[in-house]
Amino acid sequence: DAGVIQSPRHEVTEMGQEVTLRCKPISGHDYLFWYRQTMMRGLELLIYFNNNVPIDDSGMPEDRFSAKMPNASFSTLKIQPSEPRDSAVYFCASSLRSSGNYNEQFFGPGTRLTVL
Amino acid sequence: KNQVEQSPQSLIILEGKNCTLQCNYTVSPFSNLRWYKQDTGRGPVSLTIMTFSENTKSNGRYTATLDADTKQSSLHITASQLSDSASYICVVTPTGGADGLTFGKGTHLIIQP
């Protein structure tokens, strides 16, 4: 298995532009997570899905952020309009729910977003 | 509010030396505690996982310990290698909220030759 795949790996955009980040989870995994990582705040959970359904989006910073999972093999995180403070590394992770809460999350390589 | 505090923030040691990283948490009740290793420019990778009833877990030169009474965990690295240079992140999963992970900010470890 290729693991979790994210694209693009790097994105540089100007303030006000729309940004779309993409994720392909590990085949067979039923949970998908979006995270944001900065030096100041570390890793923050933005939203997660179970069987393509959003379960908890309380970590989404504001209405400019939206996420979708149209099928089991694809998810997007969209920022519109983007702002300089959105600059961070965005990770996607997936897991297979198992008993005992041993559901290890497998992370993708991340997308480094820079908003000028 | 559930919190995970890690120390030190950063650490530099010489190759071949041992080191210990600390993690204190307030998540309660908790289901399990996991240590992740994150190489520069990559996503985190799980090193160890312990439930509340486990005291220690090893993965090669990495040994994690857990004291559920004091809500402390440590990650001990033996005979460090240059490839151990990375950030080490402590993650706690609360009971009943298996997906509501609480992350520490990590310890940045640098191994010098």
mmCIF file of N, CA and C in Angstrom, chain A residues 9 31 33 35 37 40-43 45 48 91 97 100-105 107-109, chain B residues 31-32 34 36 38 41-44 46 49 51 54 89 93 96 98-99 101 103-105:
data_model
loop_
_atom_site.group_PDB
_atom_site.id
_atom_site.type_symbol
_atom_site.label_atom_id
_atom_site.label_comp_id
_atom_site.label_asym_id
_atom_site.label_seq_id
_atom_site.Cartn_x
_atom_site.Cartn_y
_atom_site.Cartn_z
ATOM 1 N N ARG A 9 2.138 18.820 -2.413
ATOM 2 C CA ARG A 9 3.049 18.781 -1.271
ATOM 3 C C ARG A 9 3.382 20.195 -0.801
ATOM 4 N N TYR A 31 -11.816 5.802 8.873
ATOM 5 C CA TYR A 31 -11.722 7.111 9.508
ATOM 6 C C TYR A 31 -10.708 7.962 8.742
ATOM 7 N N PHE A 33 -8.888 11.962 8.972
ATOM 8 C CA PHE A 33 -8.672 13.126 9.826
ATOM 9 C C PHE A 33 -7.901 14.197 9.063
ATOM 10 N N TYR A 35 -5.560 17.598 9.931
ATOM 11 C CA TYR A 35 -4.850 18.309 10.981
ATOM 12 C C TYR A 35 -4.111 19.522 10.380
ATOM 13 N N GLN A 37 -0.642 21.885 11.456
ATOM 14 C CA GLN A 37 0.506 21.931 12.356
ATOM 15 C C GLN A 37 1.283 23.225 12.162
ATOM 16 N N MET A 40 3.868 27.185 16.676
ATOM 17 C CA MET A 40 3.307 27.752 17.902
ATOM 18 C C MET A 40 2.289 26.826 18.563
ATOM 19 N N ARG A 41 1.452 26.174 17.774
ATOM 20 C CA ARG A 41 0.325 25.431 18.322
ATOM 21 C C ARG A 41 0.462 23.920 18.195
ATOM 22 N N GLY A 42 1.495 23.446 17.484
ATOM 23 C CA GLY A 42 1.636 22.008 17.301
ATOM 24 C C GLY A 42 0.565 21.474 16.366
ATOM 25 N N LEU A 43 0.204 20.207 16.563
ATOM 26 C CA LEU A 43 -0.817 19.566 15.740
ATOM 27 C C LEU A 43 -2.202 19.863 16.297
ATOM 28 N N LEU A 45 -6.359 19.087 15.523
ATOM 29 C CA LEU A 45 -7.361 18.372 14.746
ATOM 30 C C LEU A 45 -8.389 19.373 14.218
ATOM 31 N N TYR A 48 -12.859 15.347 11.435
ATOM 32 C CA TYR A 48 -12.666 13.960 11.042
ATOM 33 C C TYR A 48 -13.963 13.344 10.539
ATOM 34 N N PHE A 91 -1.976 18.123 7.510
ATOM 35 C CA PHE A 91 -1.837 16.672 7.416
ATOM 36 C C PHE A 91 -3.199 16.008 7.310
ATOM 37 N N ARG A 97 -10.911 1.561 12.426
ATOM 38 C CA ARG A 97 -11.429 1.427 13.764
ATOM 39 C C ARG A 97 -11.292 -0.001 14.224
ATOM 40 N N GLY A 100 -10.875 -1.698 21.480
ATOM 41 C CA GLY A 100 -9.900 -1.272 22.466
ATOM 42 C C GLY A 100 -9.231 0.038 22.165
ATOM 43 N N ASN A 101 -9.759 0.758 21.203
ATOM 44 C CA ASN A 101 -9.203 2.080 20.904
ATOM 45 C C ASN A 101 -7.745 2.030 20.474
ATOM 46 N N TYR A 102 -7.342 0.927 19.878
ATOM 47 C CA TYR A 102 -5.977 0.830 19.381
ATOM 48 C C TYR A 102 -5.902 1.329 17.943
ATOM 49 N N ASN A 103 -6.754 2.300 17.617
ATOM 50 C CA ASN A 103 -6.847 2.724 16.222
ATOM 51 C C ASN A 103 -5.722 3.681 15.885
ATOM 52 N N GLU A 104 -4.590 3.116 15.467
ATOM 53 C CA GLU A 104 -3.447 3.931 15.080
ATOM 54 C C GLU A 104 -3.789 4.731 13.840
ATOM 55 N N GLN A 105 -3.439 5.997 13.868
ATOM 56 C CA GLN A 105 -3.629 6.849 12.706
ATOM 57 C C GLN A 105 -2.359 6.860 11.871
ATOM 58 N N PHE A 107 -0.382 8.839 9.028
ATOM 59 C CA PHE A 107 -0.355 10.191 8.488
ATOM 60 C C PHE A 107 0.225 10.227 7.081
ATOM 61 N N GLY A 108 -0.284 11.167 6.293
ATOM 62 C CA GLY A 108 0.308 11.461 5.007
ATOM 63 C C GLY A 108 1.518 12.363 5.175
ATOM 64 N N PRO A 109 2.179 12.710 4.075
ATOM 65 C CA PRO A 109 3.398 13.534 4.143
ATOM 66 C C PRO A 109 3.124 15.009 4.403
ATOM 67 N N SER B 31 -7.820 6.431 27.587
ATOM 68 C CA SER B 31 -7.814 5.097 27.033
ATOM 69 C C SER B 31 -6.393 4.615 26.735
ATOM 70 N N ASN B 32 -5.641 5.437 26.030
ATOM 71 C CA ASN B 32 -4.281 5.030 25.702
ATOM 72 C C ASN B 32 -3.403 6.243 25.453
ATOM 73 N N ARG B 34 0.083 7.396 23.265
ATOM 74 C CA ARG B 34 0.940 6.985 22.153
ATOM 75 C C ARG B 34 2.066 7.995 21.969
ATOM 76 N N TYR B 36 4.657 9.399 19.085
ATOM 77 C CA TYR B 36 4.919 9.473 17.656
ATOM 78 C C TYR B 36 6.299 10.085 17.427
ATOM 79 N N GLN B 38 8.290 12.226 14.461
ATOM 80 C CA GLN B 38 8.063 12.978 13.232
ATOM 81 C C GLN B 38 9.380 13.493 12.683
ATOM 82 N N GLY B 41 9.797 17.322 7.665
ATOM 83 C CA GLY B 41 9.158 17.253 6.361
ATOM 84 C C GLY B 41 8.283 16.036 6.130
ATOM 85 N N ARG B 42 8.006 15.299 7.194
ATOM 86 C CA ARG B 42 7.178 14.095 7.050
ATOM 87 C C ARG B 42 6.072 14.095 8.107
ATOM 88 N N GLY B 43 5.127 13.175 7.933
ATOM 89 C CA GLY B 43 4.069 13.029 8.909
ATOM 90 C C GLY B 43 4.521 12.192 10.090
ATOM 91 N N PRO B 44 3.837 12.309 11.226
ATOM 92 C CA PRO B 44 4.189 11.516 12.409
ATOM 93 C C PRO B 44 3.989 10.020 12.166
ATOM 94 N N SER B 46 3.811 6.294 14.419
ATOM 95 C CA SER B 46 3.654 5.763 15.779
ATOM 96 C C SER B 46 4.865 4.930 16.192
ATOM 97 N N ILE B 49 2.439 2.397 21.888
ATOM 98 C CA ILE B 49 1.128 2.706 22.448
ATOM 99 C C ILE B 49 0.982 1.946 23.751
ATOM 100 N N THR B 51 -1.889 1.272 27.074
ATOM 101 C CA THR B 51 -3.167 1.518 27.717
ATOM 102 C C THR B 51 -2.908 1.960 29.153
ATOM 103 N N GLU B 54 -0.899 -0.461 31.384
ATOM 104 C CA GLU B 54 0.469 -0.851 31.058
ATOM 105 C C GLU B 54 1.462 0.141 31.627
ATOM 106 N N ILE B 89 6.288 13.308 19.651
ATOM 107 C CA ILE B 89 5.005 13.862 20.054
ATOM 108 C C ILE B 89 4.252 12.846 20.908
ATOM 109 N N THR B 93 -5.415 9.582 24.147
ATOM 110 C CA THR B 93 -6.786 9.348 23.694
ATOM 111 C C THR B 93 -7.695 9.212 24.905
ATOM 112 N N GLY B 96 -13.946 6.909 25.630
ATOM 113 C CA GLY B 96 -15.239 7.306 25.107
ATOM 114 C C GLY B 96 -15.133 8.276 23.946
ATOM 115 N N ALA B 98 -12.637 8.126 21.508
ATOM 116 C CA ALA B 98 -11.461 7.469 20.947
ATOM 117 C C ALA B 98 -10.817 8.275 19.836
ATOM 118 N N ASP B 99 -11.573 9.121 19.217
ATOM 119 C CA ASP B 99 -11.013 9.883 18.113
ATOM 120 C C ASP B 99 -10.671 11.303 18.514
ATOM 121 N N LEU B 101 -8.288 12.919 19.983
ATOM 122 C CA LEU B 101 -6.923 12.868 20.488
ATOM 123 C C LEU B 101 -6.465 14.234 20.988
ATOM 124 N N PHE B 103 -2.953 16.243 21.557
ATOM 125 C CA PHE B 103 -1.547 16.189 21.180
ATOM 126 C C PHE B 103 -0.709 17.124 22.027
ATOM 127 N N GLY B 104 0.498 16.679 22.406
ATOM 128 C CA GLY B 104 1.498 17.590 22.945
ATOM 129 C C GLY B 104 2.153 18.330 21.789
ATOM 130 N N LYS B 105 2.918 19.378 22.126
ATOM 131 C CA LYS B 105 3.573 20.154 21.078
ATOM 132 C C LYS B 105 4.885 19.530 20.626
#
